[in-house]
């Protein structure tokens, strides 16, 4: 893991006023891989991703992307460099149409978007049918598709997803994970946060476990799946005495 | 009241309403983006009045008007930078209080610089020219105001619905953080919003003061309050709503004056506000949910 880190976070600390949400974590995401970050509520997972995206300023530490320091850069610079975040809770613009939501995903680009829109519609045919509908009227699953499609419109090299399966029916969750694999197969690196640890660890090449602001464990998806304390805490299985 | 007198009053009302509408749009746009009632907006309008007085001293009207528009836009943008931007992450109440502070600051600054005595508003010759259309006769400004208002509102709505920056404005008004995640520079969008609001206030001030003929440091206070009411009537956040609200107030006020109840013409505005808040708090064109996610 050490040599070819695409995204490399070192000793990152973030606080909100007095609340110390992330306490000096280090993690790496190799190019072309899927890495997942699991952990209980309030562990600081979303904070980590929002800091990478530049909407939260860190207290200390460094974030390097493709060898360049991105800590302290503005969100629009970070998007332009090829990092995008699908935020927790989808956050589509409900007052914009589906098409406008996709276009706004490509806000940092100034060229013609037809070709890129076609790619997204190929991946999510449902969005094409609903092109002119206001995004606020879409179902939860459709909104998640739109949030992913919108992020892809920025032509990312690294896509970060914050609990994309949250609140979705099992069948749709499976669709989402299939899409994550498809996106990854096209060469986009993925950093994934999930409550659904089982699916996430099965999909990911590497996993980190985060608890109350620190990383407590890491390993391949398969290793973590087999780990007793991970099983107990995140997979809902009791340790057998 | 003969038909021609009635039409004459309607024309006056629509014209006053047009000026109100232009100012009301500034309130509604800033509220739409920042959820801030920009109490200083009426005073920016007043300052635009003074800018015109000084510009006309040294320049012909066709140079003075663009100068006034530019100066007012700069003032509006500067106020945003100095008084609101530092409070971007502060509780909403702090930024409201800052806006009230700016309002008093501008009023007192104007008193200090220009004295509290009313100053004559310069005459822009072509706006004052009397025109005759059928039985109606009025100065050009009375005819121009509603037409110009409609044209500007149409242009603005078109810009917001069909341009990239308009799309960014709508996105920022819905969700700051997600808009940032899309790569939108929210400060730039907010600057543009204040620039447009101030520009329309400057246009409104030229049309309004040409009919009133004097400016004093509190000239912006009551019209500002009325235009805020117009924005609330129309549904704060909605641009067509602000325009309709402006026309309703302008016509209502003129009607009361025409019927001989001019003492009640200001009270009318606030009665209308209270009624609206009781019957339909979201205003005529307001969104159902106005709170930010
Ligand atoms: N804007 C904020 N202001 C203050 N505190 C915050 C803010 N956002 C998050 N926190 C706090 O930071 C800590 C970490 O929150 P974060 O959202 O990163 O957790 P998380 O791991 O994503 O949790 P979940 O799985 O519930 O989404 C929590 O204690 C939370 O209360
Ligand atoms: Mg979270």
Coordinates of C-alpha atoms and ligand atoms in Angstrom, one line a residue:
Chain A
X1 CA 0.0 0.0 0.0
X2 CA 2.8 2.4 0.8
X3 CA 4.3 3.0 -2.6
X4 CA 1.5 4.0 -4.9
X5 CA -0.9 6.0 -2.8
X6 CA -3.2 8.1 -5.0
X7 CA -4.8 9.8 -2.1
X8 CA -2.6 10.0 1.0
X9 CA -3.9 11.4 4.3
X10 CA -1.4 12.0 7.1
X11 CA -2.2 12.8 10.7
X12 CA -5.4 14.6 9.8
X13 CA -7.2 16.4 12.7
X14 CA -10.5 18.2 12.3
X15 CA -12.6 19.9 14.9
X16 CA -15.9 21.8 14.9
X17 CA -15.5 24.5 17.6
X18 CA -14.7 22.4 20.6
X19 CA -15.7 19.0 19.2
X20 CA -12.7 17.0 18.1
X21 CA -14.3 15.0 15.3
X22 CA -11.1 13.5 13.6
X23 CA -8.1 12.9 15.8
X24 CA -5.0 12.5 13.7
X25 CA -5.9 9.8 11.2
X26 CA -3.7 8.5 8.3
X27 CA -5.0 6.5 5.4
X28 CA -4.2 5.8 1.8
X29 CA -6.2 5.1 -1.3
X30 CA -4.2 3.4 -4.1
X31 CA -5.0 4.3 -7.7
X32 CA -7.7 2.3 -9.4
X33 CA -8.9 0.6 -6.2
X34 CA -12.0 0.6 -4.0
X35 CA -11.3 1.5 -0.4
X36 CA -13.9 1.6 2.2
X37 CA -14.1 3.4 5.5
X38 CA -16.6 1.8 8.0
X39 CA -17.4 2.8 11.5
X40 CA -20.2 3.6 13.9
X41 CA -22.3 6.8 14.0
X42 CA -20.4 9.9 14.8
X43 CA -17.0 8.2 14.2
X44 CA -16.0 11.1 11.9
X45 CA -16.3 9.4 8.6
X46 CA -18.3 12.1 6.9
X47 CA -16.1 14.7 8.4
X48 CA -13.1 13.1 6.8
X49 CA -14.7 13.1 3.4
X50 CA -15.9 16.7 3.7
X51 CA -12.4 17.7 4.7
X52 CA -10.9 16.0 1.6
X53 CA -13.5 17.8 -0.5
X54 CA -12.5 21.1 1.0
X55 CA -15.8 22.2 2.6
X56 CA -14.4 21.7 6.1
X57 CA -10.9 23.1 7.0
X58 CA -8.7 20.8 8.9
X59 CA -6.9 21.7 12.1
X60 CA -3.7 19.9 11.3
X61 CA -2.3 17.2 9.0
X62 CA -1.9 16.8 5.3
X63 CA -3.9 15.5 2.4
X64 CA -2.0 14.7 -0.8
X65 CA -3.7 13.8 -4.1
X66 CA -1.5 12.5 -6.9
X67 CA 1.5 13.8 -5.1
X68 CA 0.1 17.3 -4.6
X69 CA -0.9 18.8 -1.3
X70 CA -4.6 19.7 -1.5
X71 CA -5.1 20.7 2.2
X72 CA -6.4 24.3 2.3
X73 CA -7.5 24.4 -1.3
X74 CA -11.0 25.6 -2.1
X75 CA -13.7 23.1 -3.0
X76 CA -13.8 24.2 -6.6
X77 CA -10.1 23.7 -7.0
X78 CA -10.4 20.2 -5.6
X79 CA -13.3 19.4 -7.9
X80 CA -11.2 20.7 -10.8
X81 CA -8.3 18.4 -9.8
X82 CA -10.6 15.4 -10.1
X83 CA -12.0 14.6 -6.7
X84 CA -15.7 14.6 -6.2
X85 CA -18.0 13.7 -3.2
X86 CA -21.4 12.2 -3.3
X87 CA -22.7 13.7 -0.1
X88 CA -24.4 11.9 2.7
X89 CA -28.2 11.9 2.2
X90 CA -27.9 12.5 -1.6
X91 CA -28.5 16.2 -1.4
X92 CA -29.8 16.6 -5.0
X93 CA -31.0 20.1 -5.8
X94 CA -34.8 19.5 -5.5
X95 CA -35.6 22.8 -7.1
X96 CA -33.7 21.9 -10.3
X97 CA -34.6 19.4 -12.9
X98 CA -32.8 16.1 -13.3
X99 CA -31.0 17.5 -16.3
X100 CA -30.0 20.6 -14.5
X101 CA -28.7 18.6 -11.6
X102 CA -26.5 16.7 -14.0
X103 CA -25.3 19.8 -15.7
X104 CA -24.4 21.5 -12.4
X105 CA -22.3 18.4 -11.7
X106 CA -20.1 19.6 -14.6
X107 CA -20.0 23.2 -13.4
X108 CA -16.2 23.4 -13.5
X109 CA -16.2 22.4 -17.1
X110 CA -17.1 24.7 -20.0
X111 CA -17.3 22.4 -23.0
X112 CA -20.3 20.7 -24.5
X113 CA -21.9 18.2 -22.2
X114 CA -24.0 16.0 -24.6
X115 CA -21.4 13.2 -24.8
X116 CA -21.0 13.0 -21.0
X117 CA -24.8 13.2 -20.5
X118 CA -25.2 10.3 -22.8
X119 CA -22.7 8.3 -20.8
X120 CA -24.6 9.0 -17.6
X121 CA -27.9 8.1 -19.2
X122 CA -26.5 4.8 -20.4
X123 CA -25.5 4.0 -16.8
X124 CA -28.8 5.2 -15.4
X125 CA -31.6 4.9 -18.1
X126 CA -34.2 5.9 -15.5
X127 CA -32.7 9.4 -15.3
X128 CA -33.1 9.9 -19.1
X129 CA -36.8 9.2 -18.7
X130 CA -37.1 11.8 -16.0
X131 CA -34.9 14.4 -17.5
X132 CA -37.4 17.2 -17.1
X133 CA -38.8 16.3 -13.7
X134 CA -37.8 18.3 -10.7
X135 CA -35.2 16.3 -8.7
X136 CA -37.2 16.7 -5.5
X137 CA -40.0 14.6 -7.0
X138 CA -37.7 11.5 -7.6
X139 CA -37.8 8.5 -5.3
X140 CA -35.0 7.9 -2.9
X141 CA -33.3 5.4 -5.1
X142 CA -33.6 7.6 -8.1
X143 CA -32.2 10.5 -6.2
X144 CA -29.2 8.4 -5.2
X145 CA -28.6 7.5 -8.9
X146 CA -28.9 11.2 -9.7
X147 CA -26.4 12.1 -6.9
X148 CA -23.9 9.6 -8.3
X149 CA -24.6 10.7 -11.9
X150 CA -24.1 14.3 -10.9
X151 CA -20.8 13.5 -9.3
X152 CA -19.6 11.6 -12.4
X153 CA -20.4 14.6 -14.6
X154 CA -17.4 16.3 -13.0
X155 CA -15.3 13.6 -14.7
X156 CA -13.6 12.6 -11.4
X157 CA -10.4 10.6 -11.0
X158 CA -11.4 9.8 -7.4
X159 CA -15.1 9.5 -6.4
X160 CA -16.0 9.6 -2.7
X161 CA -19.4 8.3 -1.7
X162 CA -20.9 8.9 1.7
X163 CA -23.3 6.1 2.6
X164 CA -24.9 5.7 -0.8
X165 CA -27.0 2.8 0.3
X166 CA -28.6 4.6 3.2
X167 CA -32.4 4.1 3.4
X168 CA -32.6 2.1 0.1
X169 CA -34.4 -1.3 -0.4
X170 CA -32.0 -4.3 -0.6
X171 CA -32.5 -4.7 -4.4
X172 CA -31.5 -1.1 -5.0
X173 CA -28.6 -1.4 -2.7
X174 CA -27.3 -4.2 -4.9
X175 CA -27.8 -2.0 -7.9
X176 CA -25.7 0.7 -6.2
X177 CA -22.9 -1.6 -5.4
X178 CA -23.0 -2.9 -9.0
X179 CA -22.6 0.6 -10.2
X180 CA -19.7 1.3 -7.9
X181 CA -18.0 -1.7 -9.4
X182 CA -18.8 -0.5 -13.0
X183 CA -17.4 3.0 -12.2
X184 CA -14.3 1.4 -10.7
X185 CA -13.8 -0.9 -13.7
X186 CA -13.8 2.3 -15.9
X187 CA -10.7 3.4 -14.0
X188 CA -12.1 5.7 -11.4
X189 CA -10.7 5.3 -7.9
X190 CA -13.4 4.9 -5.2
X191 CA -13.4 5.9 -1.5
X192 CA -16.6 4.5 0.1
X193 CA -18.2 5.1 3.4
X194 CA -20.8 2.6 4.4
X195 CA -23.1 1.5 7.2
X196 CA -23.7 -1.6 5.2
X197 CA -20.3 -3.0 6.2
X198 CA -21.0 -6.5 4.8
X199 CA -21.5 -5.3 1.3
X200 CA -18.8 -2.6 1.5
X201 CA -16.1 -5.0 2.7
X202 CA -17.1 -7.6 0.0
X203 CA -16.8 -4.9 -2.7
X204 CA -13.6 -3.1 -1.4
X205 CA -10.0 -4.0 -2.0
X206 CA -9.0 -2.5 1.3
X207 CA -10.9 -1.3 4.4
X208 CA -10.4 1.0 7.3
X209 CA -12.4 0.9 10.6
X210 CA -12.9 4.2 12.3
X211 CA -14.1 4.8 15.8
X212 CA -14.6 8.2 17.6
X213 CA -12.1 10.0 15.4
X214 CA -9.4 7.4 15.1
X215 CA -8.6 4.5 12.8
X216 CA -8.6 1.3 14.8
X217 CA -8.1 -1.3 12.2
X218 CA -7.3 -1.8 8.5
X219 CA -6.9 -4.7 6.2
X220 CA -8.2 -6.3 3.0
X221 CA -12.0 -6.5 2.8
X222 CA -11.9 -10.3 3.3
X223 CA -9.6 -10.0 6.4
X224 CA -11.9 -7.5 8.0
X225 CA -15.0 -9.5 7.2
X226 CA -13.4 -12.5 9.0
X227 CA -12.3 -10.4 12.0
X228 CA -14.2 -11.2 15.2
X229 CA -14.5 -7.7 16.6
X230 CA -15.6 -6.3 13.2
X231 CA -18.1 -9.0 13.0
X232 CA -19.5 -8.1 16.4
X233 CA -19.5 -4.4 16.0
X234 CA -20.5 -3.9 12.3
X235 CA -22.0 -7.1 11.0
X236 CA -24.4 -7.7 13.8
X237 CA -23.0 -11.1 14.7
X238 CA -22.3 -12.1 18.3
X239 CA -19.0 -13.5 19.4
X240 CA -19.4 -17.2 20.1
X241 CA -18.3 -18.2 23.6
Chain B
X1 CA -64.6 60.0 -11.6
X2 CA -64.5 59.9 -15.3
X3 CA -62.9 57.0 -17.2
X4 CA -59.9 59.1 -18.2
X5 CA -59.3 60.3 -14.6
X6 CA -59.5 56.6 -13.5
X7 CA -57.0 55.6 -16.2
X8 CA -54.7 58.4 -15.2
X9 CA -54.7 57.2 -11.6
X10 CA -54.1 53.6 -12.8
X11 CA -51.1 54.8 -14.7
X12 CA -49.7 56.7 -11.7
X13 CA -50.2 53.6 -9.6
X14 CA -48.6 51.2 -12.0
X15 CA -45.7 53.5 -12.4
X16 CA -45.1 53.8 -8.6
X17 CA -45.6 50.1 -8.4
X18 CA -42.9 49.5 -11.0
X19 CA -40.4 51.4 -9.0
X20 CA -41.4 49.5 -5.8
X21 CA -41.1 46.2 -7.8
X22 CA -37.5 47.0 -8.8
X23 CA -36.5 47.6 -5.2
X24 CA -38.5 44.6 -3.9
X25 CA -36.5 42.3 -6.2
X26 CA -33.3 43.2 -4.3
X27 CA -34.9 42.1 -1.0
X28 CA -36.3 38.9 -2.5
X29 CA -33.1 37.8 -4.3
X30 CA -30.8 38.4 -1.3
X31 CA -33.3 36.6 0.9
X32 CA -33.5 33.7 -1.6
X33 CA -29.7 33.2 -1.4
X34 CA -28.7 34.1 2.2
X35 CA -32.1 34.0 4.0
X36 CA -31.2 37.5 5.0
X37 CA -33.5 40.5 5.1
X38 CA -31.1 43.1 3.9
X39 CA -32.3 46.1 5.9
X40 CA -29.7 48.3 4.3
X41 CA -31.3 47.8 0.8
X42 CA -33.6 50.8 1.2
X43 CA -30.6 52.9 2.2
X44 CA -28.6 51.8 -0.8
X45 CA -31.6 53.1 -2.9
X46 CA -31.3 56.4 -1.0
X47 CA -27.6 56.6 -1.6
X48 CA -28.3 56.0 -5.3
X49 CA -30.4 59.2 -5.1
X50 CA -27.5 61.2 -3.8
X51 CA -25.1 59.7 -6.3
X52 CA -27.4 61.0 -9.1
X53 CA -27.4 64.5 -7.6
X54 CA -23.6 64.6 -7.6
X55 CA -23.2 62.9 -10.9
X56 CA -25.5 65.4 -12.6
X57 CA -23.5 68.3 -11.3
X58 CA -20.6 67.5 -13.6
X59 CA -22.0 65.2 -16.3
X60 CA -24.9 65.1 -18.8
X61 CA -27.6 62.6 -17.8
X62 CA -26.5 59.9 -20.3
X63 CA -23.1 59.8 -18.6
X64 CA -24.5 60.3 -15.1
X65 CA -26.9 57.4 -15.3
X66 CA -24.3 54.7 -16.0
X67 CA -22.1 56.2 -13.3
X68 CA -24.8 56.0 -10.8
X69 CA -25.6 52.4 -11.7
X70 CA -21.9 51.5 -11.3
X71 CA -21.5 53.3 -8.0
X72 CA -24.6 51.8 -6.5
X73 CA -23.5 48.3 -7.6
X74 CA -20.1 48.9 -6.0
X75 CA -21.7 50.1 -2.8
X76 CA -24.0 47.1 -2.6
X77 CA -21.2 44.6 -3.3
X78 CA -18.9 46.4 -0.8
X79 CA -21.5 46.2 2.0
X80 CA -21.9 42.5 1.4
X81 CA -18.1 42.0 1.6
X82 CA -17.6 44.1 4.6
X83 CA -20.7 43.4 6.7
X84 CA -22.2 40.1 5.7
X85 CA -19.4 37.9 4.3
X86 CA -17.4 37.7 7.5
X87 CA -20.6 36.4 9.2
X88 CA -21.2 33.7 6.6
X89 CA -21.1 30.9 9.2
X90 CA -22.6 32.9 12.1
X91 CA -26.1 32.4 13.3
X92 CA -28.7 34.1 11.0
X93 CA -29.6 36.6 13.7
X94 CA -26.1 38.1 13.8
X95 CA -26.1 38.9 10.1
X96 CA -29.6 40.4 10.4
X97 CA -28.3 42.7 13.2
X98 CA -25.3 43.6 11.0
X99 CA -27.8 44.6 8.2
X100 CA -29.7 46.8 10.6
X101 CA -26.4 48.3 11.7
X102 CA -25.4 49.0 8.0
X103 CA -28.8 50.7 7.5
X104 CA -28.3 53.1 10.4
X105 CA -24.7 53.7 9.3
X106 CA -25.8 54.7 5.8
X107 CA -28.5 57.0 7.1
X108 CA -26.2 58.7 9.5
X109 CA -23.4 58.8 7.0
X110 CA -25.7 60.6 4.6
X111 CA -26.8 63.0 7.3
X112 CA -23.2 63.8 8.2
X113 CA -22.0 64.2 4.6
X114 CA -25.1 65.8 3.0
X115 CA -27.0 67.3 6.0
X116 CA -30.5 66.2 6.8
X117 CA -32.1 68.9 4.6
X118 CA -33.7 67.5 1.5
X119 CA -31.7 68.1 -1.7
X120 CA -33.4 68.7 -5.0
X121 CA -33.2 65.7 -7.3
X122 CA -31.9 66.8 -10.7
X123 CA -34.2 66.8 -13.7
X124 CA -33.4 64.4 -16.4
X125 CA -35.0 66.4 -19.3
X126 CA -36.2 63.5 -21.5
X127 CA -37.8 61.7 -18.5
X128 CA -39.8 64.8 -17.6
X129 CA -41.1 65.4 -21.1
X130 CA -44.9 65.3 -21.1
X131 CA -46.5 62.7 -23.4
X132 CA -50.0 62.3 -24.5
X133 CA -51.5 58.9 -25.2
X134 CA -55.3 59.2 -25.9
X135 CA -56.8 60.9 -22.9
X136 CA -53.8 60.2 -20.7
X137 CA -51.0 62.7 -20.3
X138 CA -48.0 62.1 -18.1
X139 CA -44.3 62.6 -18.1
X140 CA -42.2 60.0 -20.0
X141 CA -41.0 58.5 -16.7
X142 CA -44.5 57.4 -15.8
X143 CA -44.9 55.5 -19.1
X144 CA -41.4 54.1 -19.0
X145 CA -41.3 52.8 -15.5
X146 CA -43.8 49.8 -15.8
X147 CA -42.4 48.9 -19.2
X148 CA -38.8 49.0 -18.0
X149 CA -39.8 47.0 -14.9
X150 CA -41.5 44.3 -16.9
X151 CA -38.5 44.1 -19.3
X152 CA -36.0 43.9 -16.5
X153 CA -38.0 41.2 -14.7
X154 CA -38.3 39.2 -17.8
X155 CA -34.6 39.4 -18.5
X156 CA -33.8 38.5 -14.9
X157 CA -36.1 35.5 -14.8
X158 CA -34.7 34.4 -18.1
X159 CA -31.1 34.7 -16.8
X160 CA -31.9 32.7 -13.7
X161 CA -33.7 29.9 -15.5
X162 CA -31.5 29.6 -18.6
X163 CA -28.0 30.6 -17.8
X164 CA -25.2 28.8 -16.0
X165 CA -24.8 31.5 -13.4
X166 CA -28.6 31.5 -12.9
X167 CA -28.5 27.7 -12.3
X168 CA -25.7 28.2 -9.8
X169 CA -27.9 30.9 -8.0
X170 CA -30.7 28.5 -7.7
X171 CA -28.4 25.7 -6.4
X172 CA -26.8 28.0 -3.9
X173 CA -30.2 29.2 -2.7
X174 CA -31.1 25.6 -2.0
X175 CA -27.9 24.2 -0.4
X176 CA -24.7 26.0 0.2
X177 CA -22.4 23.1 0.9
X178 CA -23.6 20.9 -1.9
X179 CA -23.3 23.8 -4.3
X180 CA -19.7 24.1 -3.1
X181 CA -19.1 20.4 -3.8
X182 CA -20.2 21.0 -7.4
X183 CA -17.3 23.5 -7.7
X184 CA -19.5 26.6 -7.5
X185 CA -17.8 29.6 -5.9
X186 CA -20.6 30.6 -3.6
X187 CA -19.0 34.0 -2.7
X188 CA -19.0 34.9 -6.4
X189 CA -22.7 33.9 -6.8
X190 CA -23.5 36.0 -3.7
X191 CA -21.6 39.0 -5.1
X192 CA -23.5 38.7 -8.4
X193 CA -26.8 38.6 -6.4
X194 CA -26.0 41.8 -4.5
X195 CA -24.8 43.4 -7.7
X196 CA -28.1 42.7 -9.5
X197 CA -30.2 43.8 -6.5
X198 CA -28.3 47.0 -6.2
X199 CA -28.4 47.7 -9.9
X200 CA -32.2 47.3 -9.9
X201 CA -32.4 49.6 -6.8
X202 CA -30.4 52.2 -8.7
X203 CA -32.7 52.0 -11.7
X204 CA -35.7 52.2 -9.2
X205 CA -34.2 55.2 -7.5
X206 CA -33.8 57.1 -10.8
X207 CA -37.5 56.4 -11.7
X208 CA -38.8 57.1 -8.2
X209 CA -36.9 60.3 -7.4
X210 CA -37.5 61.8 -10.8
X211 CA -41.2 61.9 -9.7
X212 CA -40.5 63.0 -6.1
X213 CA -37.9 65.6 -6.8
X214 CA -36.0 65.5 -3.5
X215 CA -33.7 63.2 -1.6
X216 CA -32.9 63.2 2.2
X217 CA -31.1 60.7 4.4
X218 CA -34.3 58.9 5.4
X219 CA -35.7 58.8 1.8
X220 CA -34.9 55.1 1.7
X221 CA -36.4 54.1 5.0
X222 CA -40.2 54.0 4.3
X223 CA -39.9 53.0 0.6
X224 CA -37.5 50.3 1.7
X225 CA -39.9 49.0 4.3
X226 CA -42.8 49.1 1.8
X227 CA -40.7 47.2 -0.8
X228 CA -39.9 44.6 1.7
X229 CA -43.6 44.2 2.4
X230 CA -44.1 43.9 -1.4
X231 CA -41.5 41.1 -1.5
X232 CA -43.3 39.3 1.4
X233 CA -46.7 39.8 -0.3
X234 CA -45.4 38.2 -3.4
X235 CA -43.7 35.4 -1.5
X236 CA -40.2 36.2 -0.4
X237 CA -37.7 34.5 -2.7
X238 CA -39.9 34.8 -5.7
X239 CA -39.0 37.4 -8.3
X240 CA -42.3 37.5 -10.2
X241 CA -43.9 37.6 -6.7
X242 CA -41.9 40.7 -5.8
X243 CA -43.0 42.4 -9.0
X244 CA -46.6 41.6 -8.4
X245 CA -46.3 42.7 -4.8
X246 CA -44.8 46.0 -5.9
X247 CA -47.6 46.7 -8.4
X248 CA -50.3 45.8 -5.8
X249 CA -48.8 48.3 -3.3
X250 CA -48.3 51.0 -5.9
X251 CA -51.9 50.7 -7.2
X252 CA -53.4 50.4 -3.7
X253 CA -51.6 53.4 -2.4
X254 CA -52.5 55.5 -5.4
X255 CA -56.1 54.4 -5.2
X256 CA -56.3 55.6 -1.6
X257 CA -54.8 58.9 -2.4
X258 CA -57.2 59.3 -5.4
X259 CA -60.2 58.5 -3.1
X260 CA -59.1 61.2 -0.6
X261 CA -57.7 58.8 2.0
X262 CA -54.1 59.8 1.5
X263 CA -53.4 59.8 5.3
X264 CA -54.0 56.0 5.2
X265 CA -51.9 55.2 2.2
X266 CA -48.9 54.1 4.3
X267 CA -51.0 52.3 6.8
X268 CA -52.5 50.4 3.9
X269 CA -49.2 48.7 3.2
X270 CA -48.9 47.3 6.6
X271 CA -52.5 46.3 6.9
X272 CA -52.0 44.4 3.7
X273 CA -48.9 42.8 5.2
X274 CA -50.7 41.7 8.4
X275 CA -53.6 40.3 6.3
X276 CA -51.2 38.4 4.1
X277 CA -49.3 36.9 7.0
X278 CA -52.6 35.8 8.6
X279 CA -54.1 34.3 5.5
X280 CA -51.2 33.1 3.5
X281 CA -47.8 33.5 5.2
X282 CA -45.9 32.2 2.2
X283 CA -47.1 35.0 0.0
X284 CA -48.7 34.8 -3.4
X285 CA -45.9 32.9 -5.1
X286 CA -44.0 31.6 -2.2
X287 CA -42.5 28.2 -1.9
X288 CA -44.2 25.9 0.6
X289 CA -41.0 25.2 2.5
X290 CA -38.9 28.3 2.9
X291 CA -36.5 27.0 5.5
X292 CA -33.0 25.8 4.5
X293 CA -32.2 22.2 4.7
Ligands
LIG1 N1 -21.2 20.8 11.4 C1 -20.9 20.3 12.6 N2 -20.8 21.1 13.7 C2 -20.5 20.5 14.9 N3 -20.2 19.2 15.1 C3 -20.3 18.4 14.0 C4 -20.7 18.9 12.7 N4 -20.7 17.8 11.8 C5 -20.4 16.8 12.6 N5 -20.1 17.1 13.9 C6 -19.8 16.2 14.9 O1 -18.6 15.5 14.6 C7 -18.6 14.1 14.9 C8 -18.4 13.3 13.7 O2 -19.4 13.4 12.8 P1 -19.5 12.8 11.4 O3 -20.7 13.3 10.7 O4 -18.2 12.9 10.7 O5 -19.7 11.3 11.7 P2 -20.0 10.0 10.8 O6 -19.0 9.0 11.1 O7 -20.2 10.4 9.4 O8 -21.4 9.5 11.4 P3 -22.7 8.8 10.7 O9 -22.3 7.4 10.4 O10 -23.7 9.0 11.7 O11 -22.9 9.6 9.5 C9 -19.9 13.9 15.6 O12 -19.7 13.9 17.0 C10 -20.8 15.1 15.1 O13 -21.7 15.4 16.1
LIG2 MG1 -21.8 10.4 8.2

